GROMACS .gro file of N, CA and C in nm:
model
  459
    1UNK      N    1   0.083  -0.119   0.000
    1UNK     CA    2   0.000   0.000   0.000
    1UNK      C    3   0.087   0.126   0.000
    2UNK      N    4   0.190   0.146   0.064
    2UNK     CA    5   0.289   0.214   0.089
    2UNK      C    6   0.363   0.278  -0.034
    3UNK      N    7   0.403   0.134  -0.084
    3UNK     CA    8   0.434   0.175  -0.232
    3UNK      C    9   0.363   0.276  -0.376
    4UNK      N   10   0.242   0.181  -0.353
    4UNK     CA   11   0.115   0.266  -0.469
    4UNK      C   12   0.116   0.397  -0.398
    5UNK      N   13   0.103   0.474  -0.254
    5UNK     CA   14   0.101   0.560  -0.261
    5UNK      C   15   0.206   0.651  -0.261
    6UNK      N   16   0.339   0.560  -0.270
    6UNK     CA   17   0.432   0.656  -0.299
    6UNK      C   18   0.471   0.668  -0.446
    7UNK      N   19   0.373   0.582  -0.541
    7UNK     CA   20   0.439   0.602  -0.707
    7UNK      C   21   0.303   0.724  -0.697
    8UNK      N   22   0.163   0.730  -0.667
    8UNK     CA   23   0.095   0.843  -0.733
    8UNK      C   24   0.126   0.969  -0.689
    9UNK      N   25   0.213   0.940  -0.517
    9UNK     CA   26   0.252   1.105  -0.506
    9UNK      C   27   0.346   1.153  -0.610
   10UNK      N   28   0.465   1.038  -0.665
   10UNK     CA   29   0.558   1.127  -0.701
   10UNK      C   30   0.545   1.102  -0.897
   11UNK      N   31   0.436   1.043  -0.929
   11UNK     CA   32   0.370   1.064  -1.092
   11UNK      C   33   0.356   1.167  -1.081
   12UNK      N   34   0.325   1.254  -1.064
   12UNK     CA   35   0.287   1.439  -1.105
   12UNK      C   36   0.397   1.478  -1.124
   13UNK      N   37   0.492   1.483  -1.025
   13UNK     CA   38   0.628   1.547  -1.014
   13UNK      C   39   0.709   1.482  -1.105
   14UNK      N   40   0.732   1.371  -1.146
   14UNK     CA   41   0.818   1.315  -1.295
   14UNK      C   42   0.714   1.340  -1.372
   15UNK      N   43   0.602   1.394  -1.350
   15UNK     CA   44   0.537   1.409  -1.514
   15UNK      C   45   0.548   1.559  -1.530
   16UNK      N   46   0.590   1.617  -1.464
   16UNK     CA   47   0.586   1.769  -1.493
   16UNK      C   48   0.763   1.823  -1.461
   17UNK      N   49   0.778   1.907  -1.561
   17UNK     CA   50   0.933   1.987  -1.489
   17UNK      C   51   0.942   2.121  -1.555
   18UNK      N   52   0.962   2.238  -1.445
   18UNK     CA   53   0.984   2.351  -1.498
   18UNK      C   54   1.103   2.399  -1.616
   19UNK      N   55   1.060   2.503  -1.665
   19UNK     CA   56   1.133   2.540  -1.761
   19UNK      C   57   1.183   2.668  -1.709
   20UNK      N   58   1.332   2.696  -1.674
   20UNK     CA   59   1.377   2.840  -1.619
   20UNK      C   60   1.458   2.861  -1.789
   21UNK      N   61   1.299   2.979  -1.789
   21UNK     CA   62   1.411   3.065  -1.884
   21UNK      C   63   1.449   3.257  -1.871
   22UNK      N   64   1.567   3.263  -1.958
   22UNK     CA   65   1.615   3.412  -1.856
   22UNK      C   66   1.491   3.522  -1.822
   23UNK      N   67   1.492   3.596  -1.735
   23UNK     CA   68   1.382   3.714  -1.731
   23UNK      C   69   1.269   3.654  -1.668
   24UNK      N   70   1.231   3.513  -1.649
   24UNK     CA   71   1.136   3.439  -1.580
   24UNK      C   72   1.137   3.492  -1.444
   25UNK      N   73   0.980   3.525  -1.412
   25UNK     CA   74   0.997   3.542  -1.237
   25UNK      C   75   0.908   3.439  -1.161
   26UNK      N   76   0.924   3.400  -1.048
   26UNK     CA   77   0.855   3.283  -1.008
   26UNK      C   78   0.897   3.317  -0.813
   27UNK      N   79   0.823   3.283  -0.766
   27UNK     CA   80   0.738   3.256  -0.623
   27UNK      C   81   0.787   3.157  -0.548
   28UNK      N   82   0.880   3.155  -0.421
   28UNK     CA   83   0.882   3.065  -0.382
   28UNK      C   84   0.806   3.025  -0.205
   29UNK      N   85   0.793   2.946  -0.164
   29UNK     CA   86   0.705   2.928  -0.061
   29UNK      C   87   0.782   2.810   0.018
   30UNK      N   88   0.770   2.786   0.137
   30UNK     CA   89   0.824   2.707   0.240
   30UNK      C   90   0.792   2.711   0.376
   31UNK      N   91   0.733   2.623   0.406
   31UNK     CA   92   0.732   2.574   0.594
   31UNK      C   93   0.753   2.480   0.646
   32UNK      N   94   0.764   2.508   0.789
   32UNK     CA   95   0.802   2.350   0.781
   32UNK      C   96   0.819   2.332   0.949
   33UNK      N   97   0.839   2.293   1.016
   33UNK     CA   98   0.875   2.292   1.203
   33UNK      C   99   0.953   2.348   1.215
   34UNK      N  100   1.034   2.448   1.328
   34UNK     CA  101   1.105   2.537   1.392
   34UNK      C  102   1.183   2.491   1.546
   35UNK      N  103   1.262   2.431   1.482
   35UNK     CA  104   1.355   2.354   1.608
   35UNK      C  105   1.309   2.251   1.643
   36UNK      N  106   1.206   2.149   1.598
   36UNK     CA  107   1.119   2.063   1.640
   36UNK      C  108   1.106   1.915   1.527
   37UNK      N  109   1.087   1.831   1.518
   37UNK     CA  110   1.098   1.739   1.410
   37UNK      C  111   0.944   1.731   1.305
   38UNK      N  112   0.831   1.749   1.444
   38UNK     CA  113   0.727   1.815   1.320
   38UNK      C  114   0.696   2.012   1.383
   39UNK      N  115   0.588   2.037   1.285
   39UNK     CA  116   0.556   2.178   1.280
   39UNK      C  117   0.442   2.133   1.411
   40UNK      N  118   0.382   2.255   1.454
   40UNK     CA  119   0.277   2.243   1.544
   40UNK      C  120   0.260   2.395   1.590
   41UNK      N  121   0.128   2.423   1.666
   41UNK     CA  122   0.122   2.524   1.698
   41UNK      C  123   0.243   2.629   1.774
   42UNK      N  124   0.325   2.549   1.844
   42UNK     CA  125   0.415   2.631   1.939
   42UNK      C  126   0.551   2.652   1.821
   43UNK      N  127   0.556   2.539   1.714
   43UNK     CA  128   0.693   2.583   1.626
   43UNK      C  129   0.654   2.538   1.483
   44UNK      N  130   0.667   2.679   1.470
   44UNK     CA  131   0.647   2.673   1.297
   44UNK      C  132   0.799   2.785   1.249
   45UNK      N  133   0.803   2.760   1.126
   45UNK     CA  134   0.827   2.881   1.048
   45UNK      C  135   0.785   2.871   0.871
   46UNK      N  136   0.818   2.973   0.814
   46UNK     CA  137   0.780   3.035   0.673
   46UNK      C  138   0.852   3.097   0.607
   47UNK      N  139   0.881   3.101   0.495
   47UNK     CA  140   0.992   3.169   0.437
   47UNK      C  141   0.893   3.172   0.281
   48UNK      N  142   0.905   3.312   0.220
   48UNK     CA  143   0.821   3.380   0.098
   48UNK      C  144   0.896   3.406   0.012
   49UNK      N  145   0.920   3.428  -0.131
   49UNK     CA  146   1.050   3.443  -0.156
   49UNK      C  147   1.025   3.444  -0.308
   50UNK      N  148   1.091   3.583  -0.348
   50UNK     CA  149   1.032   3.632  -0.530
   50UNK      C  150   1.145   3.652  -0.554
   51UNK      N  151   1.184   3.566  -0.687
   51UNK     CA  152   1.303   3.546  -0.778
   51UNK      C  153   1.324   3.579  -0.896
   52UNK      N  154   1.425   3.586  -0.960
   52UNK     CA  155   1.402   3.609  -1.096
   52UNK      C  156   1.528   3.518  -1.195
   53UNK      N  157   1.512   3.433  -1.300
   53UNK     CA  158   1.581   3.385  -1.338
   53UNK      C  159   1.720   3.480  -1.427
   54UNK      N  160   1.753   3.479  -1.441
   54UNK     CA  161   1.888   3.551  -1.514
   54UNK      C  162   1.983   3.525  -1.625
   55UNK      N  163   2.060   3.590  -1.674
   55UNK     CA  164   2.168   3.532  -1.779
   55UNK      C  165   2.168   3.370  -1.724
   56UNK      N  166   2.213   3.259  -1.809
   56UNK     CA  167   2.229   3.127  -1.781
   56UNK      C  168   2.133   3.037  -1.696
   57UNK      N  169   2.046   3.107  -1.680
   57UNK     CA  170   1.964   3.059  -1.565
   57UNK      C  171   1.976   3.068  -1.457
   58UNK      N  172   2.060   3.182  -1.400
   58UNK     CA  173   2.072   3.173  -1.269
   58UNK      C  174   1.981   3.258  -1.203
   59UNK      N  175   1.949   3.223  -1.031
   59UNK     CA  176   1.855   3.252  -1.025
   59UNK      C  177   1.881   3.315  -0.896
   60UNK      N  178   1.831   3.447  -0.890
   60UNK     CA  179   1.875   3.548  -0.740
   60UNK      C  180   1.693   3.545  -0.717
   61UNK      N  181   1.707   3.533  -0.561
   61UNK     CA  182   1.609   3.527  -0.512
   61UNK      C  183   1.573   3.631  -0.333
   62UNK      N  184   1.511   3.691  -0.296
   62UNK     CA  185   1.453   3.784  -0.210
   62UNK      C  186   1.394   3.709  -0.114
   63UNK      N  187   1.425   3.633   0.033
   63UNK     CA  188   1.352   3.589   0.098
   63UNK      C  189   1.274   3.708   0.225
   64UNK      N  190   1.157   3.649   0.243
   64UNK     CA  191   1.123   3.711   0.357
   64UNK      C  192   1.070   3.603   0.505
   65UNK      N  193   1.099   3.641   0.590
   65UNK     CA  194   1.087   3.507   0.669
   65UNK      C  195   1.049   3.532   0.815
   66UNK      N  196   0.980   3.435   0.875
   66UNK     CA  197   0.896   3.455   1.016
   66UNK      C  198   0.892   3.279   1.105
   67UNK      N  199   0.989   3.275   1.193
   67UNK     CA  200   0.973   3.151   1.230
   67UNK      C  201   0.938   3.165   1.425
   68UNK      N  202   0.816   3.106   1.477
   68UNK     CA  203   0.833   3.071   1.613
   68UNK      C  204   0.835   2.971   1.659
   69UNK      N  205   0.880   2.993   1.801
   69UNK     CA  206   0.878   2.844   1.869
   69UNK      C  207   0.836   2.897   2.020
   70UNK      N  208   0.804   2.770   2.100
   70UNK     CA  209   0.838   2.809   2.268
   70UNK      C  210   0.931   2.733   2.280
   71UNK      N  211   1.043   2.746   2.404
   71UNK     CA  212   1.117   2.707   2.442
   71UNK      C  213   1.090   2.692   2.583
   72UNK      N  214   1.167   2.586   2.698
   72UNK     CA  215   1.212   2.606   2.788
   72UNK      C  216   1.299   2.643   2.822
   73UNK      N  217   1.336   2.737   2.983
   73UNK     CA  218   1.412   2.817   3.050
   73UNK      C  219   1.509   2.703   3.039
   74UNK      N  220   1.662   2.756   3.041
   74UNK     CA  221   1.762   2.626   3.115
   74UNK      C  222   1.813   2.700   3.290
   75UNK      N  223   1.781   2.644   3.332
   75UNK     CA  224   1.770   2.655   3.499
   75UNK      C  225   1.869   2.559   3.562
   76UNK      N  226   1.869   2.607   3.653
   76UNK     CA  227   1.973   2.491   3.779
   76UNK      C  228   1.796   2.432   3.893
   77UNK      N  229   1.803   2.276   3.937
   77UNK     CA  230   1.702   2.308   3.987
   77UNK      C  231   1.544   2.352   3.948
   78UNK      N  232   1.438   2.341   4.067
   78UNK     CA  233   1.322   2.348   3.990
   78UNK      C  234   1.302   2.549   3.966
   79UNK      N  235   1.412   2.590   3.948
   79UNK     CA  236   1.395   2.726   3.893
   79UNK      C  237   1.304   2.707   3.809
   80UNK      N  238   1.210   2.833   3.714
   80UNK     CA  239   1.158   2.820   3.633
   80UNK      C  240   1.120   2.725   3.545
   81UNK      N  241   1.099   2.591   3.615
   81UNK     CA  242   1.005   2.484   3.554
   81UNK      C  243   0.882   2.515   3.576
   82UNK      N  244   0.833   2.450   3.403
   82UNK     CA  245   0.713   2.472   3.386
   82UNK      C  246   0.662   2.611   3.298
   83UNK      N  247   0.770   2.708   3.277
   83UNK     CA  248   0.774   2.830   3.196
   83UNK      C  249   0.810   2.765   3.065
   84UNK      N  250   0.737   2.838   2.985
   84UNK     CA  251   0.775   2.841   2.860
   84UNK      C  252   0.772   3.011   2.804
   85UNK      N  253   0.912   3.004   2.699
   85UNK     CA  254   0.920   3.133   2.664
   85UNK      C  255   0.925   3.145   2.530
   86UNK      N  256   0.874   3.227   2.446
   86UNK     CA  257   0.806   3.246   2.293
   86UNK      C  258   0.943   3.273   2.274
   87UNK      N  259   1.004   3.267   2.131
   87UNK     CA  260   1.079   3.301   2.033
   87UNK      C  261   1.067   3.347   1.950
   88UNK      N  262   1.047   3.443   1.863
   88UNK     CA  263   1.017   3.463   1.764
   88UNK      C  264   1.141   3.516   1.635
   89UNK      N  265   1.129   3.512   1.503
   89UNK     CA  266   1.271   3.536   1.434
   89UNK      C  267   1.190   3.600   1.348
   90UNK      N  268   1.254   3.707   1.268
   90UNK     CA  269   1.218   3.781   1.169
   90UNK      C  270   1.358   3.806   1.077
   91UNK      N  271   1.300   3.735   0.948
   91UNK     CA  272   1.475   3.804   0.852
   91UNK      C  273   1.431   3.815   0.702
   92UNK      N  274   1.541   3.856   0.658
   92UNK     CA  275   1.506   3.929   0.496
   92UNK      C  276   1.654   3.795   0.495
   93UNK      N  277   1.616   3.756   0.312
   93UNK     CA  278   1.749   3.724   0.278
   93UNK      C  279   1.732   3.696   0.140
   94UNK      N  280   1.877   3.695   0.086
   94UNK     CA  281   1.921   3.711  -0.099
   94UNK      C  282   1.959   3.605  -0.040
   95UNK      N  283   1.948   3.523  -0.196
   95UNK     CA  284   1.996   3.413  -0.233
   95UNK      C  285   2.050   3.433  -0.376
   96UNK      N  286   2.147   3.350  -0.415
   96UNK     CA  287   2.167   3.360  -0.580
   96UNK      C  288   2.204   3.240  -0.572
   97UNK      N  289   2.178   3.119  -0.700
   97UNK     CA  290   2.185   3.034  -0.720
   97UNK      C  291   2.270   3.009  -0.875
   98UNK      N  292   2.391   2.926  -0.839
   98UNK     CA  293   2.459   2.948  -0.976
   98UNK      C  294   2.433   2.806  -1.026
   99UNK      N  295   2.393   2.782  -1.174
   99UNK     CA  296   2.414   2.650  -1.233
   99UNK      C  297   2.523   2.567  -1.267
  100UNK      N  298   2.555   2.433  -1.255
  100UNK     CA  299   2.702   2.361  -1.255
  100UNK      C  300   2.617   2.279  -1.335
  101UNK      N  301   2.492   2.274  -1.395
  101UNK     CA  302   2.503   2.146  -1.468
  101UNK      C  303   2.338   2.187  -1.502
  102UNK      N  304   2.290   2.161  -1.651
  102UNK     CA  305   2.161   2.143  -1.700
  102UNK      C  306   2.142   2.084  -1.835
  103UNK      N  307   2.020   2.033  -1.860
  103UNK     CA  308   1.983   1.967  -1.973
  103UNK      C  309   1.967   2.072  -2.072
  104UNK      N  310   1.950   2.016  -2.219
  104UNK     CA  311   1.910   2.126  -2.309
  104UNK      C  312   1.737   2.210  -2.268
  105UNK      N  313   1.661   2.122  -2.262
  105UNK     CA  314   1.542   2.158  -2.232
  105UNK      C  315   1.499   2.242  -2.058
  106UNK      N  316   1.599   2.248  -2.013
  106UNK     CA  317   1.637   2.297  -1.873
  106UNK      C  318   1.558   2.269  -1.798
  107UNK      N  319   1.509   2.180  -1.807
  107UNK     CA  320   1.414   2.113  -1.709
  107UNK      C  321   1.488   2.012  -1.598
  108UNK      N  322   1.562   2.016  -1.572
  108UNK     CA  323   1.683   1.949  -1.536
  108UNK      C  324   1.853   2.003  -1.486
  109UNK      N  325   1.836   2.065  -1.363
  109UNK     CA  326   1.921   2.152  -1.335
  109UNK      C  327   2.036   2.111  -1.181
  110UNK      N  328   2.145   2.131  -1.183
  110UNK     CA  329   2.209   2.092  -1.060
  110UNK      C  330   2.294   2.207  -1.035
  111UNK      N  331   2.248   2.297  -0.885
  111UNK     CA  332   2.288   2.407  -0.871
  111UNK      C  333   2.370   2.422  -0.702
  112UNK      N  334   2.407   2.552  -0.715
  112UNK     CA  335   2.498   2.513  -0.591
  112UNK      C  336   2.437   2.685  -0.542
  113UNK      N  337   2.386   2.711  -0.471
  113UNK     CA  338   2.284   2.820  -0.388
  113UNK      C  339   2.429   2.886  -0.280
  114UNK      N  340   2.382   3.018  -0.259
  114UNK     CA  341   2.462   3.061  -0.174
  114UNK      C  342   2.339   3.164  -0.099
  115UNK      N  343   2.376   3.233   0.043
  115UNK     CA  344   2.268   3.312   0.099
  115UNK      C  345   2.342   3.409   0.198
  116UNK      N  346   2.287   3.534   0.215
  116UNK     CA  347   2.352   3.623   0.313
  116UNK      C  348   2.129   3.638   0.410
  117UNK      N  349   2.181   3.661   0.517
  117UNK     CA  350   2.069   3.660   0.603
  117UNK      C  351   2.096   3.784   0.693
  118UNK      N  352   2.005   3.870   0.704
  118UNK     CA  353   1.993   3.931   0.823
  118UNK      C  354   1.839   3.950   0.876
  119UNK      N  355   1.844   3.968   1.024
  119UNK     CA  356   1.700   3.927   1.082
  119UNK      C  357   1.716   4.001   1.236
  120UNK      N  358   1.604   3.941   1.318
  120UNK     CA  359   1.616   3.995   1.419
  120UNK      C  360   1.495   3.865   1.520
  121UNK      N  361   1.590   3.831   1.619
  121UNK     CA  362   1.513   3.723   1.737
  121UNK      C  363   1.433   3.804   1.868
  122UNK      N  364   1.337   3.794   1.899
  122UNK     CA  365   1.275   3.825   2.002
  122UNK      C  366   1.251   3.754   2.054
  123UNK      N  367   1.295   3.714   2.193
  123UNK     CA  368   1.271   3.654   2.339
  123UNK      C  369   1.169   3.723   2.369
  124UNK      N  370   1.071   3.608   2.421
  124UNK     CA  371   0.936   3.670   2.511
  124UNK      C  372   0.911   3.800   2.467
  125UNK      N  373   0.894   3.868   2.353
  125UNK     CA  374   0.844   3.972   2.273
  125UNK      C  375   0.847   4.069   2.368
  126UNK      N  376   1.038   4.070   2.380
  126UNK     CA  377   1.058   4.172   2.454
  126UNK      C  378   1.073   4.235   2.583
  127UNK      N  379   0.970   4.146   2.644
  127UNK     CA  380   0.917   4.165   2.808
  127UNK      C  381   1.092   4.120   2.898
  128UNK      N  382   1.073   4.191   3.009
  128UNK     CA  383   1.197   4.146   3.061
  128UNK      C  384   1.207   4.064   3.165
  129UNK      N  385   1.051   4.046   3.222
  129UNK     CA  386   1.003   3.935   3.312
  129UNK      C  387   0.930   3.854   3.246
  130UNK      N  388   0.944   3.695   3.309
  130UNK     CA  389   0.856   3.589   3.240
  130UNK      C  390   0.828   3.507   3.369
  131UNK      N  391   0.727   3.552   3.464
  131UNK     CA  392   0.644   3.488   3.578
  131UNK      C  393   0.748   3.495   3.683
  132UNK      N  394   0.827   3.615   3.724
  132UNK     CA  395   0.881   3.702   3.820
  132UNK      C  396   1.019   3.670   3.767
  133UNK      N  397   1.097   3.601   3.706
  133UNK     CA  398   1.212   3.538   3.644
  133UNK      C  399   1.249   3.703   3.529
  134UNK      N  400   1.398   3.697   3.525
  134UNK     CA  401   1.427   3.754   3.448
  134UNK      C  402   1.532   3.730   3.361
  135UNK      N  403   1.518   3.709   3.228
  135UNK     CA  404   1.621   3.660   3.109
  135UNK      C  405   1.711   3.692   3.115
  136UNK      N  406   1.832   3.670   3.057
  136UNK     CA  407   1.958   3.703   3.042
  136UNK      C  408   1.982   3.804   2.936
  137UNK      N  409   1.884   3.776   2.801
  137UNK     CA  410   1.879   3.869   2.707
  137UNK      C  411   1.724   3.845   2.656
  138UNK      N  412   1.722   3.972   2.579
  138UNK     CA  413   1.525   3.966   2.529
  138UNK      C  414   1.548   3.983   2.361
  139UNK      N  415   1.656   3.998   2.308
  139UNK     CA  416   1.651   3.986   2.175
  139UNK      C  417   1.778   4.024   2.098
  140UNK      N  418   1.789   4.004   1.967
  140UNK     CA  419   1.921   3.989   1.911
  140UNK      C  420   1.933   4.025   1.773
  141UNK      N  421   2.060   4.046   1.722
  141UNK     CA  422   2.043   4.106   1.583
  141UNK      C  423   2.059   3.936   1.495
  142UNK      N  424   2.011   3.907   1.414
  142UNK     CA  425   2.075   3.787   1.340
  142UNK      C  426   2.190   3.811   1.246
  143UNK      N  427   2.262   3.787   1.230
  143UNK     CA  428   2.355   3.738   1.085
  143UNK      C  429   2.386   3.588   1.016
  144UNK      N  430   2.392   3.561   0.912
  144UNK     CA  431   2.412   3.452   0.853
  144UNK      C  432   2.457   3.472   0.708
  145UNK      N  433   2.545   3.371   0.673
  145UNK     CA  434   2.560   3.308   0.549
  145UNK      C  435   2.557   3.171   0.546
  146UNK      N  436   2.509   3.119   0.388
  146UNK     CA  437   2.509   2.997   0.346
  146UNK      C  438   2.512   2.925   0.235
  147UNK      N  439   2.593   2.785   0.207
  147UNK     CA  440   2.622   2.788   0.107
  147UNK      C  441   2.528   2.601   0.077
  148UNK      N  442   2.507   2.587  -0.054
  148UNK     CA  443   2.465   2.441  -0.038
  148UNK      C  444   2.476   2.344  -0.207
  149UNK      N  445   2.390   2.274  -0.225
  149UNK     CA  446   2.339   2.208  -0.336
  149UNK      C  447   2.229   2.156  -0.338
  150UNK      N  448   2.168   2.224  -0.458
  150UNK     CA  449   2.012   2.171  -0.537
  150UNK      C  450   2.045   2.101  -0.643
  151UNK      N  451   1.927   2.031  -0.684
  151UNK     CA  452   1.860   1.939  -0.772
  151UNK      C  453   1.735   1.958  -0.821
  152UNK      N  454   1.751   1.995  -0.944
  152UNK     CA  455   1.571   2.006  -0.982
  152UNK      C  456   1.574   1.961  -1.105
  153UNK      N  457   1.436   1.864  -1.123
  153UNK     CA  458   1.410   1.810  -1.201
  153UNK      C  459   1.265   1.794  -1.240
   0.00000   0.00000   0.00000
């Protein structure tokens, strides 16, 4: 059973493959759990993200992004057990994606992505008490880079 439903999920997806051609703009979308193995009310995040294909197909892309979670305090002792404290992340980020490898019909692409990130984390949205307890810090600037490899087909 397992099987049949893993050939009709992935028949659509081998029956269909995009075509990036230059000047193309396209939408990207993503969620997924936030420090957690699934998503759920306390940890999610989202990432939105308008691209545009380019000379060779390469493809620079504009993220915008919103991820929360709760966390627990780390304490010595029954300090602040039983608190939970919100997280929240907010960031903008470029991506550009260079091609190392595609078919003629470019439906078929193997790319190597790079990313600069900046954002901003809020602890307990700010507050400097959380049920008479007081944090160490309430929020932070983000920075990041990153580098990887895609596959699309």
């Amino acid at each position: 059973m397992r099987f049949i439903f893993l050939i009709l999920f992935l028949l659509p997806i081998l029956a269909s493959g995009q075509t990036h051609l230059k000047g193309q703009h396209y939408v990207y979308v993503e969620t997924g759990p936030y420090d957690h193995p699934l998503p759920g009310n306390d940890n999610y995040s989202i990432r939105l993200g308008l691209g545009k294909y380019t000379g060779k197909a390469k493809g620079n892309l504009l993220f915008f992004g919103f991820a929360h979670k709760m966390t627990q305090p780390v304490a010595e002792g029954e300090i602040g057990a039983g608190i939970s404290i919100p997280v929240n992340q907010y960031y903008i980020e470029f991506q550009s994606e260079l091609n190392l490898l595609q078919n003629a019909s470019k439906t078929f692409t193997v790319k190597v992505p790079g990313s600069l990130t900046v954002g901003y984390e809020s602890l307990n949205h700010n507050n400097r008490s959380i049920s008479g307890y007081r944090p160490e810090q309430s929020s932070a600037v983000l920075l990041g880079i990153a580098a990887g490899a895609e596959m699309e087909y």
